[in-house]
mmCIF file of C-alpha atoms in Angstrom:
data_model
loop_
_atom_site.group_PDB
_atom_site.id
_atom_site.type_symbol
_atom_site.label_atom_id
_atom_site.label_comp_id
_atom_site.label_asym_id
_atom_site.label_seq_id
_atom_site.Cartn_x
_atom_site.Cartn_y
_atom_site.Cartn_z
ATOM 1 C CA MET A 1 155.224 -77.609 -45.905
ATOM 2 C CA THR A 2 154.062 -80.735 -47.883
ATOM 3 C CA ILE A 3 151.085 -80.968 -50.279
ATOM 4 C CA SER A 4 149.132 -84.245 -50.466
ATOM 5 C CA GLU A 5 149.038 -86.253 -53.636
ATOM 6 C CA ASN A 6 146.075 -87.902 -55.334
ATOM 7 C CA ARG A 7 143.793 -84.925 -55.042
ATOM 8 C CA ASN A 8 141.125 -83.627 -57.510
ATOM 9 C CA ILE A 9 141.125 -80.121 -59.230
ATOM 10 C CA ILE A 10 139.182 -78.484 -61.947
ATOM 11 C CA ILE A 11 140.803 -75.436 -63.603
ATOM 12 C CA VAL A 12 138.479 -73.104 -65.507
ATOM 13 C CA GLY A 13 140.014 -70.687 -68.023
ATOM 14 C CA VAL A 14 143.144 -72.608 -69.076
ATOM 15 C CA GLY A 15 145.622 -70.820 -71.152
ATOM 16 C CA SER A 16 149.272 -71.194 -71.999
ATOM 17 C CA LEU A 17 150.628 -69.253 -69.018
ATOM 18 C CA MET A 18 149.543 -69.360 -65.343
ATOM 19 C CA SER A 19 146.874 -72.030 -65.529
ATOM 20 C CA LYS A 20 149.117 -74.350 -67.479
ATOM 21 C CA SER A 21 151.977 -73.824 -65.015
ATOM 22 C CA LEU A 22 149.579 -74.627 -62.201
ATOM 23 C CA ALA A 23 148.411 -77.792 -63.939
ATOM 24 C CA LEU A 24 151.971 -78.918 -64.644
ATOM 25 C CA TRP A 25 153.025 -78.301 -61.067
ATOM 26 C CA LEU A 26 150.061 -80.349 -59.684
ATOM 27 C CA ALA A 27 150.701 -83.125 -62.148
ATOM 28 C CA SER A 28 154.160 -83.412 -60.743
ATOM 29 C CA LEU A 29 152.447 -84.160 -57.419
ATOM 30 C CA GLY A 30 150.166 -86.852 -58.825
ATOM 31 C CA TRP A 31 146.888 -84.788 -58.819
ATOM 32 C CA ASN A 32 143.893 -85.584 -60.942
ATOM 33 C CA ILE A 33 143.291 -82.619 -63.210
ATOM 34 C CA ALA A 34 140.427 -81.420 -65.346
ATOM 35 C CA LEU A 35 140.896 -78.446 -67.662
ATOM 36 C CA VAL A 36 138.171 -76.206 -68.987
ATOM 37 C CA SER A 37 138.401 -73.551 -71.614
ATOM 38 C CA ARG A 38 136.920 -72.545 -75.006
ATOM 39 C CA SER A 39 139.576 -73.774 -77.438
ATOM 40 C CA GLU A 40 139.640 -77.494 -78.198
ATOM 41 C CA GLN A 41 142.966 -77.187 -79.964
ATOM 42 C CA SER A 42 144.656 -75.311 -77.181
ATOM 43 C CA LEU A 43 143.133 -77.533 -74.392
ATOM 44 C CA SER A 44 144.228 -80.756 -76.271
ATOM 45 C CA ALA A 45 147.838 -79.516 -76.518
ATOM 46 C CA ILE A 46 148.010 -78.372 -72.851
ATOM 47 C CA ALA A 47 146.437 -81.653 -71.637
ATOM 48 C CA SER A 48 149.085 -83.643 -73.592
ATOM 49 C CA GLU A 49 151.873 -81.589 -71.790
ATOM 50 C CA VAL A 50 150.267 -82.134 -68.437
ATOM 51 C CA ARG A 51 149.896 -85.928 -69.002
ATOM 52 C CA GLU A 52 153.631 -86.085 -69.789
ATOM 53 C CA ALA A 53 154.332 -84.279 -66.482
ATOM 54 C CA GLN A 54 152.219 -86.728 -64.392
ATOM 55 C CA LYS A 55 154.111 -88.165 -61.522
ATOM 56 C CA THR A 56 151.521 -91.012 -61.135
ATOM 57 C CA PRO A 57 150.722 -92.815 -64.351
ATOM 58 C CA SER A 58 147.226 -93.658 -63.146
ATOM 59 C CA ALA A 59 146.370 -90.108 -62.302
ATOM 60 C CA LYS A 60 143.735 -88.570 -64.608
ATOM 61 C CA VAL A 61 144.170 -85.567 -66.938
ATOM 62 C CA LEU A 62 141.107 -84.669 -68.875
ATOM 63 C CA TYR A 63 139.601 -81.647 -70.564
ATOM 64 C CA ARG A 64 136.209 -80.231 -71.613
ATOM 65 C CA THR A 65 135.458 -77.218 -73.867
ATOM 66 C CA ALA A 66 132.982 -74.733 -72.502
ATOM 67 C CA ASP A 67 131.958 -71.051 -72.623
ATOM 68 C CA ALA A 68 132.538 -69.812 -69.082
ATOM 69 C CA GLY A 69 130.321 -66.804 -69.791
ATOM 70 C CA GLU A 70 127.316 -69.076 -70.406
ATOM 71 C CA PRO A 71 126.062 -70.593 -67.105
ATOM 72 C CA SER A 72 124.517 -73.742 -68.702
ATOM 73 C CA SER A 73 127.754 -74.425 -70.660
ATOM 74 C CA LEU A 74 129.934 -73.892 -67.617
ATOM 75 C CA LYS A 75 127.774 -76.008 -65.278
ATOM 76 C CA ALA A 76 127.625 -78.790 -67.820
ATOM 77 C CA ALA A 77 131.376 -78.816 -68.145
ATOM 78 C CA LEU A 78 131.869 -78.771 -64.325
ATOM 79 C CA GLU A 79 129.452 -81.709 -63.945
ATOM 80 C CA TRP A 80 131.155 -83.721 -66.626
ATOM 81 C CA CYS A 81 134.595 -83.077 -65.065
ATOM 82 C CA LEU A 82 133.370 -84.055 -61.636
ATOM 83 C CA GLN A 83 131.959 -87.282 -62.913
ATOM 84 C CA GLU A 84 135.021 -88.081 -64.815
ATOM 85 C CA LEU A 85 137.331 -87.394 -61.966
ATOM 86 C CA GLY A 86 135.353 -89.922 -60.008
ATOM 87 C CA GLY A 87 135.059 -88.130 -56.753
ATOM 88 C CA PRO A 88 134.435 -84.769 -55.012
ATOM 89 C CA LEU A 89 136.808 -81.854 -55.639
ATOM 90 C CA ASP A 90 139.551 -80.626 -53.396
ATOM 91 C CA VAL A 91 140.107 -77.400 -55.375
ATOM 92 C CA LEU A 92 138.103 -75.449 -57.994
ATOM 93 C CA CYS A 93 140.236 -72.809 -59.669
ATOM 94 C CA TYR A 94 138.461 -70.077 -61.609
ATOM 95 C CA ASN A 95 140.831 -68.259 -64.019
ATOM 96 C CA ALA A 96 138.573 -67.221 -66.882
ATOM 97 C CA ALA A 97 138.826 -63.695 -68.271
ATOM 98 C CA ARG A 98 139.456 -61.843 -71.514
ATOM 99 C CA VAL A 99 142.653 -60.007 -71.253
ATOM 100 C CA THR A 100 142.857 -57.301 -73.910
ATOM 101 C CA VAL A 101 143.156 -53.556 -74.422
ATOM 102 C CA THR A 102 139.775 -51.775 -74.231
ATOM 103 C CA ASP A 103 139.923 -47.990 -73.956
ATOM 104 C CA ILE A 104 137.316 -46.472 -71.750
ATOM 105 C CA THR A 105 136.413 -43.890 -74.415
ATOM 106 C CA THR A 106 135.527 -46.517 -77.015
ATOM 107 C CA THR A 107 134.549 -49.692 -75.073
ATOM 108 C CA SER A 108 131.079 -50.678 -76.225
ATOM 109 C CA PRO A 109 128.256 -51.811 -73.852
ATOM 110 C CA GLU A 110 128.171 -55.132 -75.698
ATOM 111 C CA GLU A 111 131.917 -55.659 -75.106
ATOM 112 C CA LEU A 112 131.542 -54.927 -71.426
ATOM 113 C CA GLN A 113 128.546 -57.183 -71.092
ATOM 114 C CA GLU A 114 130.396 -60.102 -72.708
ATOM 115 C CA ASP A 115 133.409 -59.630 -70.471
ATOM 116 C CA PHE A 116 131.158 -59.314 -67.394
ATOM 117 C CA LYS A 117 129.525 -62.664 -68.215
ATOM 118 C CA VAL A 118 132.932 -64.433 -68.307
ATOM 119 C CA SER A 119 134.605 -62.770 -65.313
ATOM 120 C CA ALA A 120 131.806 -62.030 -62.916
ATOM 121 C CA VAL A 121 128.903 -64.270 -63.806
ATOM 122 C CA GLY A 122 131.324 -67.192 -64.314
ATOM 123 C CA THR A 123 132.747 -66.533 -60.832
ATOM 124 C CA LEU A 124 129.239 -66.586 -59.366
ATOM 125 C CA VAL A 125 128.155 -69.714 -61.246
ATOM 126 C CA ALA A 126 131.319 -71.566 -60.254
ATOM 127 C CA GLY A 127 131.230 -70.710 -56.647
ATOM 128 C CA GLN A 128 127.581 -71.608 -56.234
ATOM 129 C CA TRP A 129 128.041 -74.813 -58.133
ATOM 130 C CA PHE A 130 130.947 -75.861 -55.912
ATOM 131 C CA ALA A 131 129.056 -75.072 -52.718
ATOM 132 C CA GLU A 132 126.256 -77.433 -53.649
ATOM 133 C CA CYS A 133 125.989 -80.858 -51.854
ATOM 134 C CA ASN A 134 128.597 -83.545 -52.604
ATOM 135 C CA ARG A 135 130.851 -81.430 -54.927
ATOM 136 C CA ALA A 136 133.501 -80.401 -52.418
ATOM 137 C CA ARG A 137 135.533 -82.968 -50.468
ATOM 138 C CA VAL A 138 134.507 -82.070 -46.880
ATOM 139 C CA ASP A 139 135.212 -85.399 -45.223
ATOM 140 C CA ARG A 140 138.771 -84.364 -44.373
ATOM 141 C CA VAL A 141 137.884 -81.030 -42.745
ATOM 142 C CA ALA A 142 137.863 -82.546 -39.243
ATOM 143 C CA GLN A 143 141.504 -83.523 -39.892
ATOM 144 C CA GLY A 144 142.368 -79.985 -40.973
ATOM 145 C CA GLU A 145 142.083 -80.310 -44.738
ATOM 146 C CA TRP A 146 139.659 -77.973 -46.386
ATOM 147 C CA PRO A 147 138.361 -77.766 -50.011
ATOM 148 C CA LEU A 148 139.321 -74.603 -51.754
ATOM 149 C CA PHE A 149 137.677 -72.189 -54.232
ATOM 150 C CA LEU A 150 140.540 -70.369 -55.881
ATOM 151 C CA VAL A 151 139.854 -67.251 -57.984
ATOM 152 C CA THR A 152 142.639 -65.512 -59.695
ATOM 153 C CA GLY A 153 142.810 -61.705 -59.997
ATOM 154 C CA GLY A 154 145.008 -58.703 -59.761
ATOM 155 C CA ILE A 155 144.933 -55.094 -58.551
ATOM 156 C CA LEU A 156 142.852 -53.500 -61.320
ATOM 157 C CA ASP A 157 139.879 -53.316 -58.938
ATOM 158 C CA LYS A 158 141.950 -50.965 -56.812
ATOM 159 C CA GLU A 159 144.052 -49.383 -59.550
ATOM 160 C CA PRO A 160 141.923 -49.406 -62.653
ATOM 161 C CA GLN A 161 143.581 -48.486 -65.979
ATOM 162 C CA PRO A 162 141.741 -46.589 -68.698
ATOM 163 C CA ILE A 163 143.254 -48.734 -71.472
ATOM 164 C CA PHE A 164 142.025 -51.827 -69.715
ATOM 165 C CA ALA A 165 138.552 -50.386 -68.975
ATOM 166 C CA SER A 166 136.553 -53.535 -69.383
ATOM 167 C CA LEU A 167 139.003 -55.888 -67.678
ATOM 168 C CA SER A 168 139.293 -53.380 -64.754
ATOM 169 C CA SER A 169 135.482 -53.182 -64.381
ATOM 170 C CA VAL A 170 134.730 -56.868 -64.576
ATOM 171 C CA LYS A 171 137.665 -57.958 -62.393
ATOM 172 C CA ALA A 172 136.349 -55.559 -59.656
ATOM 173 C CA ALA A 173 133.027 -57.421 -59.870
ATOM 174 C CA SER A 174 134.627 -60.847 -59.862
ATOM 175 C CA GLN A 175 136.781 -59.985 -56.891
ATOM 176 C CA THR A 176 133.894 -58.531 -54.982
ATOM 177 C CA LEU A 177 131.987 -61.792 -55.489
ATOM 178 C CA SER A 178 135.009 -63.711 -54.333
ATOM 179 C CA ARG A 179 135.172 -61.664 -51.162
ATOM 180 C CA LEU A 180 131.528 -62.304 -50.586
ATOM 181 C CA PHE A 181 132.065 -66.040 -51.123
ATOM 182 C CA ALA A 182 135.055 -65.844 -48.638
ATOM 183 C CA ALA A 183 132.658 -64.534 -46.002
ATOM 184 C CA ALA A 184 129.879 -67.067 -46.608
ATOM 185 C CA LEU A 185 131.337 -70.385 -47.831
ATOM 186 C CA PRO A 186 133.534 -71.483 -44.855
ATOM 187 C CA ASP A 187 130.452 -71.632 -42.504
ATOM 188 C CA LYS A 188 127.895 -72.627 -45.042
ATOM 189 C CA ALA A 189 129.745 -75.208 -47.135
ATOM 190 C CA LYS A 190 133.121 -75.845 -45.356
ATOM 191 C CA ILE A 191 134.875 -74.315 -48.389
ATOM 192 C CA LEU A 192 137.742 -71.800 -48.108
ATOM 193 C CA VAL A 193 138.149 -69.033 -50.704
ATOM 194 C CA GLY A 194 141.575 -67.980 -51.928
ATOM 195 C CA MET A 195 142.451 -65.012 -54.181
ATOM 196 C CA PRO A 196 145.888 -65.023 -55.759
ATOM 197 C CA LEU A 197 146.282 -61.407 -56.891
ATOM 198 C CA ILE A 198 149.029 -60.731 -59.393
ATOM 199 C CA SER A 199 150.187 -57.174 -59.562
ATOM 200 C CA GLY A 200 151.974 -57.427 -62.896
ATOM 201 C CA ARG A 201 151.631 -58.769 -66.343
ATOM 202 C CA VAL A 202 152.273 -62.524 -66.943
ATOM 203 C CA VAL A 203 153.661 -62.928 -70.378
ATOM 204 C CA SER A 204 155.797 -65.514 -72.131
ATOM 205 C CA PRO A 205 159.601 -65.131 -72.030
ATOM 206 C CA GLY A 206 160.799 -63.159 -75.048
ATOM 207 C CA THR A 207 157.538 -61.236 -75.177
ATOM 208 C CA GLU A 208 157.578 -57.376 -74.710
ATOM 209 C CA GLY A 209 157.012 -56.560 -71.119
ATOM 210 C CA TYR A 210 158.291 -59.871 -69.763
ATOM 211 C CA GLN A 211 159.648 -59.694 -66.204
ATOM 212 C CA PRO A 212 161.228 -62.749 -64.557
ATOM 213 C CA LYS A 213 159.363 -61.919 -61.361
ATOM 214 C CA PHE A 214 156.044 -62.481 -63.155
ATOM 215 C CA ASP A 215 157.159 -65.647 -65.015
ATOM 216 C CA ALA A 216 154.209 -68.038 -64.831
ATOM 217 C CA ASP A 217 156.212 -70.652 -62.981
ATOM 218 C CA THR A 218 157.461 -68.134 -60.506
ATOM 219 C CA VAL A 219 153.920 -66.767 -59.928
ATOM 220 C CA VAL A 220 152.621 -70.330 -59.261
ATOM 221 C CA ALA A 221 155.362 -71.030 -56.817
ATOM 222 C CA SER A 222 155.052 -67.671 -55.059
ATOM 223 C CA VAL A 223 151.409 -67.037 -54.740
ATOM 224 C CA PHE A 224 149.375 -70.169 -55.692
ATOM 225 C CA LYS A 225 151.394 -72.770 -53.756
ATOM 226 C CA PRO A 226 150.822 -71.184 -50.346
ATOM 227 C CA PHE A 227 147.088 -71.588 -50.720
ATOM 228 C CA PHE A 228 147.494 -75.333 -51.391
ATOM 229 C CA GLU A 229 149.802 -75.719 -48.495
ATOM 230 C CA GLU A 230 147.674 -73.780 -46.021
ATOM 231 C CA ARG A 231 144.340 -75.412 -46.937
ATOM 232 C CA GLU A 232 145.808 -78.626 -45.496
ATOM 233 C CA ALA A 233 147.034 -77.101 -42.340
ATOM 234 C CA ARG A 234 143.794 -75.868 -40.694
ATOM 235 C CA ARG A 235 144.373 -77.141 -37.233
ATOM 236 C CA ASP A 236 142.198 -74.319 -35.890
ATOM 237 C CA GLY A 237 139.657 -74.536 -38.701
ATOM 238 C CA LYS A 238 139.177 -71.307 -40.692
ATOM 239 C CA LEU A 239 140.927 -69.174 -38.120
ATOM 240 C CA GLY A 240 144.021 -67.445 -39.495
ATOM 241 C CA TRP A 241 143.112 -68.259 -43.101
ATOM 242 C CA VAL A 242 144.509 -65.608 -45.529
ATOM 243 C CA VAL A 243 141.945 -64.952 -48.369
ATOM 244 C CA GLU A 244 143.991 -62.576 -50.450
ATOM 245 C CA ARG A 245 147.638 -62.815 -51.366
ATOM 246 C CA VAL A 246 149.147 -60.077 -53.473
ATOM 247 C CA TYR A 247 152.222 -60.878 -55.489
#
């Protein structure tokens, strides 16, 4: 199944693994890509790699720093990216989360609150922002191509781990919000919602716990790519759309 070129995406929560692999893959298809994260240094380096991978020299690769846990910062970054891309979005990918060990017996309320803002509040803000008028490209829906709100996750909401207490809790909230958006956005805003759920740890090769199955490039090809393919094949509208894909 083919994926169209010259489309627009914003990726929120860009790190050196999954989101970078996603951006590099889309660059090889000639997509216009906006990257959002906290670290200027990291974003600049990743953006340079993505530019080098661009299939189409005229395609845009840009980045903007923002705190995804602060609604005003996140919305300002999304607005800036939308304007710089020069047109409505085909895909908004929300990948922001703090992945670190937090023992349930010692996790502080302040730590949980901060993580909740990034994972859950950020998901809410991003989904609502995308659904507002003229932000999603809906003019191709009649031809079967739908805009997509893509929210990454895992299985911690169903299998919480005491040593990842904060992440388990906030991801459960984020994924519940995503399921609620999946029920509401197709009818209200002509936006599909997709949840790539990764059941293992994605770490760099050579890092303890690395498994080839969960190599970032393999994950993107296995569980992200189907969402991009299927969003363009909606001959029966939203019927048959798969919201959650577990890998």
